[in-house]
Tab-separated table of C-alpha atoms in Angstrom:
chain	number	residue	atom	x	y	z
I	1	GLU	CA	2.539	-49.872	52.604
I	2	GLU	CA	1.312	-53.358	51.704
I	3	ILE	CA	-1.964	-52.995	53.605
I	4	LEU	CA	-2.620	-49.568	52.131
I	5	ALA	CA	-1.824	-50.901	48.647
I	6	LYS	CA	-4.321	-53.746	49.145
I	7	ILE	CA	-7.019	-51.310	50.305
I	8	ILE	CA	-6.461	-49.162	47.223
I	9	GLN	CA	-6.634	-52.276	45.035
I	10	LEU	CA	-10.005	-53.089	46.605
I	11	LEU	CA	-11.204	-49.545	45.906
I	12	GLN	CA	-10.126	-50.021	42.301
I	13	LYS	CA	-12.147	-53.243	42.023
I	14	VAL	CA	-15.221	-51.528	43.446
I	15	CYS	CA	-14.740	-48.573	41.085
I	16	GLU	CA	-14.424	-50.881	38.067
I	17	ALA	CA	-17.468	-53.011	39.003
I	18	THR	CA	-19.971	-52.609	36.163
I	19	GLU	CA	-21.465	-56.082	35.786
I	20	GLY	CA	-23.065	-58.777	37.897
I	21	ASP	CA	-23.873	-58.596	41.580
I	22	SER	CA	-21.384	-55.815	42.274
I	23	ALA	CA	-22.561	-53.453	39.492
I	24	GLU	CA	-24.836	-51.508	41.838
I	25	THR	CA	-22.072	-51.203	44.421
I	26	GLY	CA	-19.716	-49.936	41.730
I	27	GLN	CA	-22.239	-47.371	40.519
I	28	THR	CA	-22.872	-46.157	44.074
I	29	PHE	CA	-19.130	-45.833	44.661
I	30	ARG	CA	-18.600	-43.909	41.426
I	31	THR	CA	-21.546	-41.612	42.151
I	32	LYS	CA	-21.011	-40.903	45.847
I	33	HIS	CA	-17.444	-41.730	46.854
I	34	ALA	CA	-15.101	-41.703	43.866
I	35	SER	CA	-14.290	-38.001	44.035
I	36	LEU	CA	-13.158	-38.160	47.680
I	37	ALA	CA	-11.362	-41.473	47.150
I	38	THR	CA	-9.537	-40.022	44.148
I	39	ALA	CA	-8.371	-36.998	46.146
I	40	GLN	CA	-7.135	-39.258	48.932
I	41	VAL	CA	-5.312	-41.615	46.557
I	42	PHE	CA	-3.612	-38.638	44.903
I	43	GLU	CA	-2.500	-37.453	48.348
I	44	ILE	CA	-1.169	-40.912	49.244
I	45	LEU	CA	0.686	-41.101	45.928
I	46	VAL	CA	2.274	-37.680	46.438
I	47	ARG	CA	3.377	-38.468	49.991
I	48	ASN	CA	4.704	-41.854	48.933
I	49	SER	CA	6.561	-40.293	45.985
I	50	GLN	CA	8.272	-37.825	48.306
I	51	ARG	CA	9.848	-40.598	50.375
I	52	ASP	CA	13.582	-40.815	49.732
I	53	THR	CA	14.206	-44.542	49.410
I	54	TYR	CA	17.005	-44.344	46.833
I	55	GLY	CA	19.439	-47.223	47.312
I	56	ASN	CA	17.340	-49.137	49.859
I	57	GLU	CA	15.887	-51.880	47.663
I	58	GLU	CA	13.373	-53.183	50.204
I	59	GLU	CA	11.977	-49.688	50.847
I	60	GLU	CA	12.004	-48.921	47.115
I	61	ASP	CA	10.026	-52.091	46.411
I	62	GLU	CA	7.443	-51.209	49.069
I	63	LYS	CA	7.235	-47.664	47.747
I	64	MET	CA	6.754	-48.935	44.193
I	65	THR	CA	4.039	-51.403	45.240
I	66	LEU	CA	2.029	-48.603	46.840
I	67	SER	CA	2.682	-46.197	43.949
I	68	GLN	CA	1.552	-48.767	41.371
I	69	SER	CA	-1.633	-49.481	43.360
I	70	CYS	CA	-2.393	-45.760	43.464
I	71	LEU	CA	-1.658	-45.446	39.760
I	72	ALA	CA	-3.897	-48.408	38.881
I	73	PHE	CA	-6.762	-46.831	40.849
I	74	LEU	CA	-6.262	-43.476	39.117
I	75	MET	CA	-6.168	-45.197	35.718
I	76	ALA	CA	-9.444	-46.938	36.590
I	77	VAL	CA	-11.045	-43.626	37.555
I	78	SER	CA	-9.711	-42.101	34.329
I	79	SER	CA	-11.521	-44.732	32.288
I	80	PHE	CA	-14.968	-43.541	33.433
I	81	HIS	CA	-16.134	-40.432	31.572
I	82	GLU	CA	-18.385	-39.399	34.440
I	83	LEU	CA	-15.404	-39.327	36.846
I	84	ARG	CA	-12.986	-37.329	34.764
I	85	ASP	CA	-13.958	-34.010	36.327
I	86	CYS	CA	-12.534	-35.166	39.664
I	87	MET	CA	-9.201	-35.794	37.899
I	88	ARG	CA	-8.812	-32.240	36.573
I	89	ASP	CA	-8.324	-29.439	39.038
I	90	GLN	CA	-5.368	-27.363	40.208
I	91	GLU	CA	-4.598	-29.693	43.100
I	92	LYS	CA	-4.441	-32.750	40.827
I	93	ALA	CA	-2.252	-30.829	38.370
I	94	ARG	CA	0.170	-29.944	41.180
I	95	SER	CA	0.098	-33.528	42.401
I	96	CYS	CA	0.906	-34.832	38.936
I	97	ALA	CA	3.869	-32.467	38.646
I	98	THR	CA	5.114	-33.388	42.122
I	99	VAL	CA	4.936	-37.125	41.430
I	100	LEU	CA	6.816	-36.730	38.140
I	101	LYS	CA	9.540	-34.566	39.717
I	102	CYS	CA	9.913	-36.907	42.695
I	103	GLU	CA	10.253	-39.861	40.352
I	104	GLU	CA	12.985	-38.034	38.471
I	105	MET	CA	14.873	-37.102	41.638
I	106	LEU	CA	14.230	-39.979	44.051
I	107	HIS	CA	13.975	-43.134	41.922
I	108	ARG	CA	16.751	-45.160	40.425
I	109	PRO	CA	16.464	-45.036	36.619
I	110	THR	CA	16.024	-48.803	36.501
I	111	VAL	CA	12.916	-49.060	38.707
I	112	GLN	CA	9.459	-49.316	37.214
I	113	ASP	CA	7.986	-46.047	35.957
I	114	VAL	CA	5.160	-44.331	37.834
I	115	THR	CA	3.292	-43.266	34.709
I	116	ILE	CA	0.906	-40.731	36.231
I	117	GLU	CA	1.025	-38.859	32.919
I	118	GLN	CA	-1.105	-41.691	31.510
I	119	THR	CA	-4.068	-40.769	33.744
I	120	TRP	CA	-6.764	-38.293	32.749
I	121	THR	CA	-4.888	-35.608	34.697
I	122	GLY	CA	-1.818	-36.216	32.535
I	123	ARG	CA	-3.889	-36.073	29.370
I	124	SER	CA	-3.926	-32.301	29.808
I	125	TRP	CA	-1.014	-31.048	27.741
I	126	LYS	CA	-1.037	-27.866	29.844
I	127	VAL	CA	-0.335	-29.867	32.994
I	128	LEU	CA	2.594	-31.582	31.318
I	129	MET	CA	3.930	-28.406	29.695
I	130	ASN	CA	4.052	-26.818	33.138
I	131	CYS	CA	6.250	-29.728	34.237
I	132	LEU	CA	8.654	-28.885	31.430
I	133	ARG	CA	8.780	-25.096	31.775
I	134	SER	CA	8.266	-24.257	35.452
I	135	ALA	CA	11.085	-23.242	37.765
I	136	ASP	CA	11.147	-26.805	39.095
I	137	ARG	CA	10.993	-28.317	35.604
I	138	LEU	CA	11.858	-31.848	34.635
I	139	ASP	CA	15.389	-32.468	33.399
I	140	SER	CA	15.215	-32.736	29.607
I	141	ARG	CA	17.951	-35.388	29.627
I	142	LYS	CA	16.027	-37.846	31.804
I	143	LYS	CA	13.345	-40.418	31.102
I	144	VAL	CA	10.504	-38.675	32.937
I	145	ALA	CA	10.734	-35.636	30.646
I	146	PHE	CA	10.814	-37.959	27.630
I	147	ARG	CA	7.625	-39.649	28.829
I	148	ALA	CA	5.961	-36.249	29.355
I	149	LEU	CA	6.931	-35.126	25.828
I	150	VAL	CA	5.621	-38.344	24.285
I	151	ARG	CA	2.357	-37.949	26.195
I	152	ILE	CA	1.987	-34.355	24.960
I	153	ALA	CA	2.581	-35.562	21.395
I	154	ASP	CA	0.024	-38.338	21.841
I	155	VAL	CA	-2.572	-35.859	23.081
I	156	LEU	CA	-1.884	-33.393	20.264
I	157	GLU	CA	-2.058	-36.206	17.691
I	158	GLY	CA	-5.392	-37.310	19.121
I	159	ARG	CA	-4.132	-40.758	20.088
I	160	THR	CA	-6.601	-42.631	22.257
I	161	ASP	CA	-5.716	-43.704	25.759
I	162	SER	CA	-6.279	-47.343	24.865
I	163	VAL	CA	-2.606	-47.569	23.850
I	164	HIS	CA	-1.665	-46.936	27.495
I	165	LYS	CA	-3.843	-49.471	29.297
I	166	LYS	CA	-0.984	-51.256	31.028
I	167	VAL	CA	-0.071	-49.601	34.330
I	168	GLY	CA	3.609	-48.868	34.630
I	169	SER	CA	4.169	-49.331	30.918
I	170	GLY	CA	6.832	-46.722	30.631
I	171	VAL	CA	9.837	-45.392	28.853
I	172	THR	CA	11.032	-48.638	27.233
I	173	ARG	CA	7.716	-49.216	25.459
I	174	LEU	CA	7.489	-45.555	24.444
I	175	ALA	CA	11.030	-45.513	23.062
I	176	SER	CA	10.324	-48.664	21.079
I	177	ARG	CA	7.145	-47.126	19.664
I	178	GLU	CA	8.927	-43.884	18.754
I	179	LYS	CA	11.811	-45.773	17.118
I	180	GLN	CA	9.388	-47.387	14.663
I	181	MET	CA	8.632	-43.972	13.158
I	182	TRP	CA	12.216	-43.275	12.127
I	183	ASP	CA	14.021	-44.618	9.093
I	184	GLU	CA	17.504	-45.267	10.460
I	185	ALA	CA	19.026	-45.568	6.981
I	186	ALA	CA	17.756	-42.109	6.029
I	187	ILE	CA	19.163	-40.562	9.219
I	188	ARG	CA	22.702	-41.818	8.631
């Protein structure tokens, strides 16, 4: 997993290259290879998410390292307008739903979140609504469903993605942000 994570991190650096000596390499990658690389990283993320490592801390750590590398790459791709089309198709929507459901079922609640809903794929409220209403829907009492609901609200409110720049910035930050909107004295 470590080697694959490092390779994906290198792909992310190439994808993000927009200045200096590597700008041309970055542009070539985004033009000719980003679509295929994105599909492959989604596939790696799905397969990694499906691994049952619950309770084995070493395996969970390795799984999380690879998942976070995949997520960082997908966030980088999401930040380029010209690449967003390769983030929105039926296969990516299914992958997003699978990753969210696997996180809900196969991760300890205390491990870092795999915030795939923060990518361009997850910016589609339809993709996230399907995660909440399909036969294999997310459990409304768990943190992954909460994150999906907050993301839907953000999209419907027109919130920019700049508030979600940090990879893995999950449920704790979202709950803190949501808490600020409520007047606790008025609720009591």
